[in-house]
Backbone as JSON, one array per atom type, in Angstrom:
{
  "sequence": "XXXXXXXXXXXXXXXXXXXXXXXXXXXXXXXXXXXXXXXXXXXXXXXXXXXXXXXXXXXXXXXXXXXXXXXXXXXXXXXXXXXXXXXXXXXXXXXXXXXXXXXXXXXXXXXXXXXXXXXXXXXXXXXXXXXXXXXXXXXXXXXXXXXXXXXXXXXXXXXXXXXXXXXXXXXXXXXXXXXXXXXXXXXXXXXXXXXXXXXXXXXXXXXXXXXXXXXXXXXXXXXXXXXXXXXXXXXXXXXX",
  "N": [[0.84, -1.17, 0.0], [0.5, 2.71, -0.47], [3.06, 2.35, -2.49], [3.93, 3.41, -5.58], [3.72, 3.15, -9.31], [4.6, 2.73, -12.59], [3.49, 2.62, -15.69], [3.76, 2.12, -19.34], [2.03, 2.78, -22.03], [2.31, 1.67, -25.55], [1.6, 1.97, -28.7], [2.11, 0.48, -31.57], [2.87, 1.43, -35.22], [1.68, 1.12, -38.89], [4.08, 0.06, -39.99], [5.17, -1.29, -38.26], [7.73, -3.71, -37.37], [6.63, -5.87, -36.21], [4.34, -6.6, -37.34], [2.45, -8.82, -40.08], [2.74, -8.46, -42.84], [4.39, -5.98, -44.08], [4.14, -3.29, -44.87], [4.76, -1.42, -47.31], [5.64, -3.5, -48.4], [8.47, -4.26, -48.66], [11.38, -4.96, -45.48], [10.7, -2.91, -42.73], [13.35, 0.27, -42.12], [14.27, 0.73, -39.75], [14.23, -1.58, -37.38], [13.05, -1.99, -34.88], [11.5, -0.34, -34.26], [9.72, 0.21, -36.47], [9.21, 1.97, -39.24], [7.81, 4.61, -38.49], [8.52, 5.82, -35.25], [6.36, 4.51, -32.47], [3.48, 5.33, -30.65], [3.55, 6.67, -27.15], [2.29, 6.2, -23.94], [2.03, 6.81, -20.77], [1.43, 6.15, -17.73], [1.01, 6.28, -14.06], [0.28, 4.22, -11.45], [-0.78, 3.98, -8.29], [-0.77, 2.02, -5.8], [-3.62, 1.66, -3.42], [-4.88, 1.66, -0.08], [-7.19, 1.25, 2.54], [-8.46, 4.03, 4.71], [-6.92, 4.18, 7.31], [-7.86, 2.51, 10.94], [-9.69, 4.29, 12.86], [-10.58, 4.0, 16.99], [-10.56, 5.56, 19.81], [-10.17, 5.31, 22.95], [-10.66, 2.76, 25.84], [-13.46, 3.15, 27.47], [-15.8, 3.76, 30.24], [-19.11, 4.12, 30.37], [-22.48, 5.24, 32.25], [-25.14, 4.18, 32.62], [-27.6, 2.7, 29.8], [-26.8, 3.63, 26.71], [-24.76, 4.86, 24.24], [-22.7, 6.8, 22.41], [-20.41, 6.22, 20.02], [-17.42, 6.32, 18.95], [-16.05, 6.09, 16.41], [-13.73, 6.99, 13.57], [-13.85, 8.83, 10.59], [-14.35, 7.42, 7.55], [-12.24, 7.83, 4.59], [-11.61, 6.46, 2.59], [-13.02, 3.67, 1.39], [-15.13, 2.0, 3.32], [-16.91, 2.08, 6.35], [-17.45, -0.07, 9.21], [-18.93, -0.91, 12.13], [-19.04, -4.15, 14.07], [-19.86, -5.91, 16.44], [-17.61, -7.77, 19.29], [-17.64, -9.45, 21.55], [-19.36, -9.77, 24.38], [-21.59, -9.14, 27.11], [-24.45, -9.73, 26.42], [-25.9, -8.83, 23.69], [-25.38, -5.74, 22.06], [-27.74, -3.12, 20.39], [-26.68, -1.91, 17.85], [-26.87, 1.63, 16.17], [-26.58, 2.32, 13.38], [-24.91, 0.35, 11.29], [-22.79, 1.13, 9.97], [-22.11, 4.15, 10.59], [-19.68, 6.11, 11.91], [-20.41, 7.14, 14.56], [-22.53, 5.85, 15.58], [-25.04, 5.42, 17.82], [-24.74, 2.88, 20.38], [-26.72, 1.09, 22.27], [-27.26, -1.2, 25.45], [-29.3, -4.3, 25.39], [-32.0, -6.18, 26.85], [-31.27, -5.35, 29.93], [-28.62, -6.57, 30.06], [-26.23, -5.2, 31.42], [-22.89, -4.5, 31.35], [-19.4, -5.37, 29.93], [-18.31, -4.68, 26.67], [-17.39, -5.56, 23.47], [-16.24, -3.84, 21.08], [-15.45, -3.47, 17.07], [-13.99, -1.61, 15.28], [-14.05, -1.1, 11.51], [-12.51, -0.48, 8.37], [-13.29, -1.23, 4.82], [-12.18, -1.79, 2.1], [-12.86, -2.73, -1.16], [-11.14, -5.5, -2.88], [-9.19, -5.27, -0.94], [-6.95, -5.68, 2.43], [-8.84, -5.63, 5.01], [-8.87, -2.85, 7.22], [-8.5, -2.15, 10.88], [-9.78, -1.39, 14.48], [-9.73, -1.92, 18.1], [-12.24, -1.43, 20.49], [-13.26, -1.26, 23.97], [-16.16, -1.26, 26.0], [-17.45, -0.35, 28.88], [-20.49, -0.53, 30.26], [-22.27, 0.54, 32.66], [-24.89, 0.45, 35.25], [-27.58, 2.33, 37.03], [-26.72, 2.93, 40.55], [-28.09, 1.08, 43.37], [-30.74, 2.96, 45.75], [-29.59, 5.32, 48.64], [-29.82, 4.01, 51.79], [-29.29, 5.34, 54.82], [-30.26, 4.5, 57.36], [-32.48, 5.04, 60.4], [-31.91, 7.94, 62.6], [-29.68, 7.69, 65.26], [-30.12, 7.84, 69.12], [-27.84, 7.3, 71.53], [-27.42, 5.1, 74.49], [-24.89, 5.17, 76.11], [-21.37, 4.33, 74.16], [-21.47, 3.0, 71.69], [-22.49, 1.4, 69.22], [-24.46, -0.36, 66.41], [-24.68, -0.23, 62.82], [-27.15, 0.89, 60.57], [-27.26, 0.42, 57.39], [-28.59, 0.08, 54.13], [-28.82, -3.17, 51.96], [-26.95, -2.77, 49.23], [-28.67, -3.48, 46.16], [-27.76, -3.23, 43.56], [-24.73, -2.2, 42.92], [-22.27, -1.33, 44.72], [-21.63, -0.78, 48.82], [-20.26, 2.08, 51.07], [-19.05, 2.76, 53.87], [-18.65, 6.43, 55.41], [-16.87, 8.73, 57.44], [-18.36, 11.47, 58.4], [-18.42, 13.23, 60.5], [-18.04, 15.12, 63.88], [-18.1, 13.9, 67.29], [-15.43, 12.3, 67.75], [-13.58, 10.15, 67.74], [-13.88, 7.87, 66.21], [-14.78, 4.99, 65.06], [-15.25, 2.58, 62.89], [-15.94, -0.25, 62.21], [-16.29, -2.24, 60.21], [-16.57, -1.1, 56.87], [-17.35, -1.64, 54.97], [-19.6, -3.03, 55.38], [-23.28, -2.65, 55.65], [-24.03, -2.93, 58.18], [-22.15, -2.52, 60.21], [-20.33, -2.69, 63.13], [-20.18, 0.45, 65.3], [-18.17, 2.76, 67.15], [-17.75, 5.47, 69.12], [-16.52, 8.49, 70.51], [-18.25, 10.56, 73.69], [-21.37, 11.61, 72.53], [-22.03, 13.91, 69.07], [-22.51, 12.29, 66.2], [-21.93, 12.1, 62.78], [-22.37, 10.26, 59.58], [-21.76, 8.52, 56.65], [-23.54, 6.83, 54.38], [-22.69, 5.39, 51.26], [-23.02, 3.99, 47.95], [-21.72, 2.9, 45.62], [-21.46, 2.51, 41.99], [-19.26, 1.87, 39.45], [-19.03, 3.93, 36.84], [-21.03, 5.63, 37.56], [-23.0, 8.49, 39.39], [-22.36, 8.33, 42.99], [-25.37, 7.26, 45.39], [-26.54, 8.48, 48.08], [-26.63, 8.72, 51.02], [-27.21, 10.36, 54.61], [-26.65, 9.55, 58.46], [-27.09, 10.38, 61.66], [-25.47, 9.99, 64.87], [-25.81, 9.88, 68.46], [-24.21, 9.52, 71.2], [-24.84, 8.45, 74.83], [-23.57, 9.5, 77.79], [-24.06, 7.37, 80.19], [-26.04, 8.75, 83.57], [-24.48, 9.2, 86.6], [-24.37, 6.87, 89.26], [-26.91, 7.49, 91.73], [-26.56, 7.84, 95.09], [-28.41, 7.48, 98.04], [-27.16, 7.92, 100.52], [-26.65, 6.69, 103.69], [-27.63, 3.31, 105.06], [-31.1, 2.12, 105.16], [-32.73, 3.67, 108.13], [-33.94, 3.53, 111.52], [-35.4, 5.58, 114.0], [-35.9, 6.98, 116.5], [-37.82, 9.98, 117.31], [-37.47, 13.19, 115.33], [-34.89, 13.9, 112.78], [-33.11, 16.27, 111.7], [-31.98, 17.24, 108.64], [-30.45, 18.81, 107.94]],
  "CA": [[0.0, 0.0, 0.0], [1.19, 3.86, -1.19], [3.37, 1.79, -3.68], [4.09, 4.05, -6.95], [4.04, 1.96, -10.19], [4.81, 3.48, -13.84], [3.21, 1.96, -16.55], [4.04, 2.82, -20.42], [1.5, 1.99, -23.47], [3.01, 2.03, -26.19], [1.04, 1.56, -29.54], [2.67, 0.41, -32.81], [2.1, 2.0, -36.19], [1.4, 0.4, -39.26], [4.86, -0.49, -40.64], [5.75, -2.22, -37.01], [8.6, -4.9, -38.17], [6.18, -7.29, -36.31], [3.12, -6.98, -38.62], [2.2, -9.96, -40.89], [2.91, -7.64, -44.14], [4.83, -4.89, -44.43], [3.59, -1.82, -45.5], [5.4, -1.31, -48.55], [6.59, -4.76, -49.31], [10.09, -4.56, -47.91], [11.16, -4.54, -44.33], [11.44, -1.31, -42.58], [14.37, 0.92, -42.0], [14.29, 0.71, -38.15], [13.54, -3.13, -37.52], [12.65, -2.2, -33.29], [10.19, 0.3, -34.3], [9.32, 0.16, -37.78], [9.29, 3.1, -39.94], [7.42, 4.88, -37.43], [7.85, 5.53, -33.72], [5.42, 4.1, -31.26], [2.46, 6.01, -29.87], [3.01, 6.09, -26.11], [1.43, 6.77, -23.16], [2.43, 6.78, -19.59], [0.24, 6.49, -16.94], [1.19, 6.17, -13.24], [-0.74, 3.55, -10.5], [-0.43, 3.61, -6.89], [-2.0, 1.18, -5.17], [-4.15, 2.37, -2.13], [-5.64, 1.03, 0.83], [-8.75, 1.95, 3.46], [-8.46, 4.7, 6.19], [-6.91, 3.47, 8.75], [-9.62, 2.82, 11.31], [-9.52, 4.58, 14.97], [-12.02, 4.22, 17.64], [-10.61, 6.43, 20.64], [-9.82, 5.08, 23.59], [-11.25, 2.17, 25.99], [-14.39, 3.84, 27.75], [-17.17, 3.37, 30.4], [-20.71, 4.97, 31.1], [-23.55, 4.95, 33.63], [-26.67, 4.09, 31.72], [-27.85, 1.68, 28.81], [-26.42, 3.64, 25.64], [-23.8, 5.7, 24.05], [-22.53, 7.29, 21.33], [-19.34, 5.09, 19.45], [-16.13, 7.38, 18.75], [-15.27, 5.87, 15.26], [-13.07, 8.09, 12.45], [-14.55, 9.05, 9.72], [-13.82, 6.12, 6.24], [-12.62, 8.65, 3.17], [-11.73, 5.76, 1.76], [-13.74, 2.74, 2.11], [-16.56, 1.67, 4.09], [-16.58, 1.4, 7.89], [-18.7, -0.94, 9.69], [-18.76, -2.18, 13.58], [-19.09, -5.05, 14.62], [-19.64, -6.58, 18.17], [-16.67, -8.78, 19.18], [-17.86, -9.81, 22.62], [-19.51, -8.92, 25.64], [-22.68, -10.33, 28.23], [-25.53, -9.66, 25.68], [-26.36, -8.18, 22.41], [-25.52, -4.41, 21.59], [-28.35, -2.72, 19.4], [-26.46, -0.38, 16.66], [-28.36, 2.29, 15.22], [-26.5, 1.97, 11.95], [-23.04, -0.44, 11.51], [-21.2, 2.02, 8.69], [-22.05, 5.23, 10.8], [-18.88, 6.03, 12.79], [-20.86, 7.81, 15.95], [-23.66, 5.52, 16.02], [-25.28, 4.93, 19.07], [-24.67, 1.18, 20.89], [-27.52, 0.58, 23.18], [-27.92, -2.68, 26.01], [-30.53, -4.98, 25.62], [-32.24, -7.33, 27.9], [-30.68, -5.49, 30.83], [-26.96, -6.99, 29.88], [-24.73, -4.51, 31.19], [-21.08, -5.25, 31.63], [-18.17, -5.11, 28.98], [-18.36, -4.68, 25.5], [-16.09, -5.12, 22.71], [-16.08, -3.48, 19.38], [-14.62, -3.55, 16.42], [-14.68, -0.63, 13.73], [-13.16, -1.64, 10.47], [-12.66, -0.13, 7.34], [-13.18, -1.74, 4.09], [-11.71, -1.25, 0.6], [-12.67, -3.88, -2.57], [-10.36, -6.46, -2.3], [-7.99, -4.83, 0.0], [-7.35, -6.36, 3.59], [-9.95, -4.43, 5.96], [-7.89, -2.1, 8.26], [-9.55, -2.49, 11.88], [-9.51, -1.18, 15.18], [-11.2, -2.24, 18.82], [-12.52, -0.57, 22.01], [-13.81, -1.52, 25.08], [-17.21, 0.04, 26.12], [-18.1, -0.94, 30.4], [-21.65, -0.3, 30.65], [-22.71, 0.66, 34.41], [-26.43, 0.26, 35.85], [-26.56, 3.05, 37.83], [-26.67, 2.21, 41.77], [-29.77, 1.35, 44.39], [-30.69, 4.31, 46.35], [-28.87, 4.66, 49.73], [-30.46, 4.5, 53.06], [-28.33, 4.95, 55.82], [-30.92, 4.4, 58.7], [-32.87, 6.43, 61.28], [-30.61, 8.42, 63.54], [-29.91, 7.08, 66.94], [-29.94, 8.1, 69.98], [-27.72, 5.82, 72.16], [-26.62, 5.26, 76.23], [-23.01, 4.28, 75.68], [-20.67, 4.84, 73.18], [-21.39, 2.16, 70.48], [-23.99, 0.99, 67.92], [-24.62, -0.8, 65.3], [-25.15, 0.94, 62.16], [-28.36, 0.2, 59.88], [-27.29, 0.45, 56.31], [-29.3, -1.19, 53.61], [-27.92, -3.88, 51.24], [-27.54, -2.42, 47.69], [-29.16, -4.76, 45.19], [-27.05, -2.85, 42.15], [-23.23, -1.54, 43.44], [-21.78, -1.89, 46.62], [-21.9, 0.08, 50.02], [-18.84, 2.18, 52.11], [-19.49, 3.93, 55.37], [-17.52, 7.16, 55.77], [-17.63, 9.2, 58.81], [-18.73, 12.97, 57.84], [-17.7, 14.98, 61.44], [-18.65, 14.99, 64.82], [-17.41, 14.23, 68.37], [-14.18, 12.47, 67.23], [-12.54, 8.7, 67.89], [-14.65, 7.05, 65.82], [-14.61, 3.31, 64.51], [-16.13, 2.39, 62.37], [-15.06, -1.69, 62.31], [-16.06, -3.03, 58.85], [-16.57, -0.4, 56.66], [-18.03, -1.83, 53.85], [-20.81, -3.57, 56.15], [-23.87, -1.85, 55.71], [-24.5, -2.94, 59.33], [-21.16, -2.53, 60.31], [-20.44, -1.76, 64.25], [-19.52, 1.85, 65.24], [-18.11, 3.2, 68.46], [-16.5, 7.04, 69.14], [-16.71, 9.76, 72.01], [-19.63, 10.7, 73.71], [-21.5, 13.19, 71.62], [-23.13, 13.29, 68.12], [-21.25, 12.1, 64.76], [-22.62, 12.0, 61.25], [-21.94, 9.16, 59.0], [-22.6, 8.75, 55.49], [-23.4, 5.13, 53.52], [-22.37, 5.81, 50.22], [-23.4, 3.33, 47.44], [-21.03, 2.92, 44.1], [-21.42, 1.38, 40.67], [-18.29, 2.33, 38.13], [-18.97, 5.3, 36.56], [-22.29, 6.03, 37.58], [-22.86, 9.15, 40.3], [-22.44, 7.44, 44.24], [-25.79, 7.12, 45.81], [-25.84, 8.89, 49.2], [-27.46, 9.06, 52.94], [-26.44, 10.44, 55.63], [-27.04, 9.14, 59.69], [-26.7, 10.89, 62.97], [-25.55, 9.21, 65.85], [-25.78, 10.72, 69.63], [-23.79, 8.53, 72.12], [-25.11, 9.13, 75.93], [-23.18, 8.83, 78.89], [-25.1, 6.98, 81.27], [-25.36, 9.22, 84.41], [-24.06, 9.2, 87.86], [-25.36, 6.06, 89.76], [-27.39, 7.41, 92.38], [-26.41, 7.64, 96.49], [-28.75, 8.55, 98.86], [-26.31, 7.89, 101.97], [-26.75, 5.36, 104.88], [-28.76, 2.91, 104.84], [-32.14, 2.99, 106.14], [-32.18, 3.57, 109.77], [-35.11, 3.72, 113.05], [-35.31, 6.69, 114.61], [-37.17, 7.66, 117.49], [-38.18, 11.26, 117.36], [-37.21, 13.09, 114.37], [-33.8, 13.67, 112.58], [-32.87, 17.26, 111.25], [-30.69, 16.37, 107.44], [-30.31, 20.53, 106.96]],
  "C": [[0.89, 1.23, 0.0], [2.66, 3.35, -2.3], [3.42, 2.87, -5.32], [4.39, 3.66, -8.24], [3.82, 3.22, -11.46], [4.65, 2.69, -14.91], [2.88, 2.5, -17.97], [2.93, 1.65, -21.39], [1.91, 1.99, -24.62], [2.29, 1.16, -27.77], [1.93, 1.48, -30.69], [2.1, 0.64, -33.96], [2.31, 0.89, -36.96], [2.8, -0.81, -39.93], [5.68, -1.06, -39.48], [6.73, -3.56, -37.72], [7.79, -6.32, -37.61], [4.77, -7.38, -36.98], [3.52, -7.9, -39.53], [2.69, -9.31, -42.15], [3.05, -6.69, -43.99], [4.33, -3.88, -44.83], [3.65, -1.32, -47.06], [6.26, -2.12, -49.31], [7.89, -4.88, -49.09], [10.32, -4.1, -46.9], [11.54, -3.13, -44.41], [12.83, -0.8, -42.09], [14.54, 0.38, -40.75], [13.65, -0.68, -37.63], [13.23, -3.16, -35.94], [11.15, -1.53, -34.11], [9.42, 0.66, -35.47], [10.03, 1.64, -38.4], [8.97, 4.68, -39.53], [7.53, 5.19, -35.95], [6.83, 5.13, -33.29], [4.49, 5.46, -30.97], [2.43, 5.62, -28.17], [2.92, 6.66, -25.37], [1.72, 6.28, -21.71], [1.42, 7.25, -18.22], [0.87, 5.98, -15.55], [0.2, 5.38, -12.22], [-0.21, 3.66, -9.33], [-1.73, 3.01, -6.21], [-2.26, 1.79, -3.4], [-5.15, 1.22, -1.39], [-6.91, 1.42, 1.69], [-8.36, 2.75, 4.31], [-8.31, 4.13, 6.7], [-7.38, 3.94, 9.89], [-9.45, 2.94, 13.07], [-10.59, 4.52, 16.09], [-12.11, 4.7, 19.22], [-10.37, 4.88, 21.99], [-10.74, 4.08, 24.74], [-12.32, 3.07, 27.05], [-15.27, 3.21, 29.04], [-18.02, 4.47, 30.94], [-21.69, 4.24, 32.07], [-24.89, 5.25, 32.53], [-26.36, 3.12, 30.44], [-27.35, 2.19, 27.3], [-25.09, 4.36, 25.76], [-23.72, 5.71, 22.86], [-21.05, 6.64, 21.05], [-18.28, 6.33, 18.99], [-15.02, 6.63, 17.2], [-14.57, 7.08, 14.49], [-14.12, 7.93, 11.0], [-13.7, 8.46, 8.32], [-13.36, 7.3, 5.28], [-12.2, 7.51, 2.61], [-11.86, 4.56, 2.24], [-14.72, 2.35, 2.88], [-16.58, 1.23, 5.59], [-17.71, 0.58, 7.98], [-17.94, -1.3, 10.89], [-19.64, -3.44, 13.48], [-18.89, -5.76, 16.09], [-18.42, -7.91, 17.91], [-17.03, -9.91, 20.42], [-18.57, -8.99, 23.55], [-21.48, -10.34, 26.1], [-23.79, -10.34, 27.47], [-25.21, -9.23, 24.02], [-26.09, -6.37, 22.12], [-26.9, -4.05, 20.37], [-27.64, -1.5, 18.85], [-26.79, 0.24, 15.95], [-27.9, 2.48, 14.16], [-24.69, 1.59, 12.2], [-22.19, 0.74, 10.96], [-21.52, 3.31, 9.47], [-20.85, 5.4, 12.16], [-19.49, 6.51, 14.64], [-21.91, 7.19, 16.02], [-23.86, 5.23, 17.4], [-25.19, 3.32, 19.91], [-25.54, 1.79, 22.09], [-27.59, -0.85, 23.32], [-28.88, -3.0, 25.59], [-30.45, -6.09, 26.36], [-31.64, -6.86, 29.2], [-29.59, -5.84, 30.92], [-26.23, -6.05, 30.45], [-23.84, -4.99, 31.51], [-20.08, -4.26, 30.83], [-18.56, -5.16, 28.03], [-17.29, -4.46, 24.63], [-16.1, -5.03, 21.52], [-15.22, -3.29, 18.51], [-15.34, -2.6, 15.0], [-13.73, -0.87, 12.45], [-13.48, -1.32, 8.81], [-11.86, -1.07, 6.08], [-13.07, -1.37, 2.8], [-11.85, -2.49, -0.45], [-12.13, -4.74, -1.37], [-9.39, -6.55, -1.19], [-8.31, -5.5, 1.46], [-7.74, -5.09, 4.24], [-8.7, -3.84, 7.08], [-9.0, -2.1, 10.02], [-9.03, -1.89, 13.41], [-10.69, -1.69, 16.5], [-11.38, -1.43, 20.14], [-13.09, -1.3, 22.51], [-15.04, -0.7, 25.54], [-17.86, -0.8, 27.87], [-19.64, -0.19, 30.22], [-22.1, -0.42, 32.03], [-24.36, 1.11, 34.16], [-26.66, 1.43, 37.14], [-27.11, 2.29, 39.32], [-27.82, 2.12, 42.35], [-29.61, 2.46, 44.94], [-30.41, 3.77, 47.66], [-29.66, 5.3, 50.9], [-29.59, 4.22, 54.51], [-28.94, 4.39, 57.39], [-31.35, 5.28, 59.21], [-31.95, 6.89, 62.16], [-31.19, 7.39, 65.04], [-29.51, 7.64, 68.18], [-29.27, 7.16, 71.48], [-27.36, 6.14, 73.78], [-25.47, 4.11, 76.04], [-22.43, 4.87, 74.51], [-20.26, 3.69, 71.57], [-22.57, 1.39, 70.07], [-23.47, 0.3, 67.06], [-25.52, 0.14, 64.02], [-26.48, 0.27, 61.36], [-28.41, 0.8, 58.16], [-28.19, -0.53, 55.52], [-28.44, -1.87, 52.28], [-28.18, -3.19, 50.27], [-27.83, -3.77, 46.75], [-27.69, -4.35, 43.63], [-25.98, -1.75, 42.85], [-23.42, -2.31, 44.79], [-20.98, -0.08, 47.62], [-20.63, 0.8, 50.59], [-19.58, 2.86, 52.9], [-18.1, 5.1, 55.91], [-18.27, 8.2, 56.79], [-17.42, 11.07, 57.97], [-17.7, 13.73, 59.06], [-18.34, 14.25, 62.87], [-17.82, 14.7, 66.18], [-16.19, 13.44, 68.73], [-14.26, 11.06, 67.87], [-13.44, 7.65, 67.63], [-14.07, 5.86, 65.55], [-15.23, 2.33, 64.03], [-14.95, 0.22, 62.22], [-15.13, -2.46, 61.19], [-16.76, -1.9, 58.26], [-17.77, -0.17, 55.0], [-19.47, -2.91, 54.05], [-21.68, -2.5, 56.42], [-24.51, -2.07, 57.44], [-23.46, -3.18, 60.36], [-21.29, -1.83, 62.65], [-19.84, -0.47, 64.3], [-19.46, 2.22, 66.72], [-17.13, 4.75, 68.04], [-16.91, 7.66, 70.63], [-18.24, 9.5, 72.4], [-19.85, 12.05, 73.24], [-22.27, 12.66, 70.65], [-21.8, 13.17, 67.0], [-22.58, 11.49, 63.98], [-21.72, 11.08, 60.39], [-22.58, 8.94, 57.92], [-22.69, 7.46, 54.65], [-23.41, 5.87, 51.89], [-22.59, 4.32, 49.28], [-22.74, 3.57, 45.63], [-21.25, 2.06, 43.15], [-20.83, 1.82, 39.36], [-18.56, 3.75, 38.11], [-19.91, 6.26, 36.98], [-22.38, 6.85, 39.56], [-23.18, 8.41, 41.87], [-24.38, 8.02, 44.76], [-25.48, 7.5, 47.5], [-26.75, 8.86, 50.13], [-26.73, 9.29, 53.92], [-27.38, 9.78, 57.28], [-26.62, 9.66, 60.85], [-27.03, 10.1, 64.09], [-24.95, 10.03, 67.23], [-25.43, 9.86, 70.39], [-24.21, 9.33, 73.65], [-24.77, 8.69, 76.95], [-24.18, 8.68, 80.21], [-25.14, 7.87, 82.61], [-24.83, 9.07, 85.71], [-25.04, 8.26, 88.69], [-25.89, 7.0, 91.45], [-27.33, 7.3, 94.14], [-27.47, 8.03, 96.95], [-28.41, 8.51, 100.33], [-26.92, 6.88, 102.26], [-27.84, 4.57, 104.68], [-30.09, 2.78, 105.45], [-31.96, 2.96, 107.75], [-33.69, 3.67, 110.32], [-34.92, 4.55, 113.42], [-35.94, 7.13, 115.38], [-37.13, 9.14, 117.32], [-37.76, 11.44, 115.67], [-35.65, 13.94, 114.07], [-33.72, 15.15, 111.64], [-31.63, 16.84, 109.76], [-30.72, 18.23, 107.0], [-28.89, 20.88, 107.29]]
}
């Protein structure tokens, strides 16, 4: 391919020394080219191939479509083609370099395409991408706040059905501990006081899912004296 080839036509007149009969009955003067020069004609070929075929870099989104990042064919014919992935892509037209690829059936995952430009006989020039498709996440509920006596709880995250959960601590009255972090029901101990805590809910590319939870730890208070124990008393007993 870009190859530069030079190709000469070269027509012979009538008294050519290889004609069947002579012209004038005896050979000619010039026994290459007759009597005559040649008629010729020079024409140049370079052989060419297809756009070579780009399709940007491996990718993922949050939601069921997208738009495809092919180059534009000037010579030749693109077309994708699915190479792999958990379902079916629907492409809203193969030879259009920016067509849209939409999931079906719910499939998301990985996807792997292939855009490839085609010329005649020529070998197709081809390129592939990667396309992650993200679902986006369940919505996140971190629990009702609590109000506790002591300095440790259990937290009340809910399971996500679609991503997965972290528990990060926002603020509050400091030496927290959170003990498994990625347990939406994870234990939690800190000071006494209030602290805010946030369950956060991720799936790839797709924006985190958020709640926050306030937790009030309460020190139990002061057990209670009321001096001696009971006593008898004849008359009565002045306590001022």
């Amino acid at each position: 391919v870009g190859d530069l080839f030079q190709v000469t036509l070269r027509n012979w007149n009538i008294c050519n020394p290889y004609d069947t009969l002579p012209f004038n009955g005896s050979p000619p003067t010039d026994p290459v080219n007759g009597d005559f020069a040649p008629v010729e004609t020079t024409a140049q070929i370079e052989i060419i191939g297809p756009t070579p075929a780009t399709t940007g870099p491996d990718f993922g989104v949050c939601g069921a479509s997208t738009a495809l990042n092919g180059n534009v064919i000037g010579t030749g014919t693109g077309q994708w083609t699915q190479l792999s992935g958990p379902g079916v892509l629907n492409i809203s037209n193969n030879n259009d370099p920016n067509a849209t690829a939409t999931v079906t059936g719910g499939d998301f995952g990985t996807y792997t395409l292939e855009w490839s430009a085609v010329l005649g006989a020529c070998n197709a020039d081809a390129d592939t991408v990667e396309i992650a498709f993200f679902e986006p996440p369940s919505a996140s509920a971190a629990g009702s706040d609590q109000d506790i006596c002591g300095n440790s709880t259990n937290l009340a995250g809910n399971n996500p059905a679609i991503g997965s959960g972290e528990w990060f601590y926002i603020g509050g009255a400091g030496g927290e501990v959170i003990f498994n972090s990625l347990s939406p029901t994870s234990a939690f101990s800190g000071n006494f006081g209030t602290h805010t805590l946030e369950w956060r809910i991720d799936n790839g590319n797709c924006p985190d899912e958020v709640d926050q939870v306030v937790i009030t730890f309460e020190e139990a208070p002061t057990i209670a004296d009321a001096g001696l124990n009971d006593t008898t008393v004849c008359g009565s007993l002045d306590y001022t």
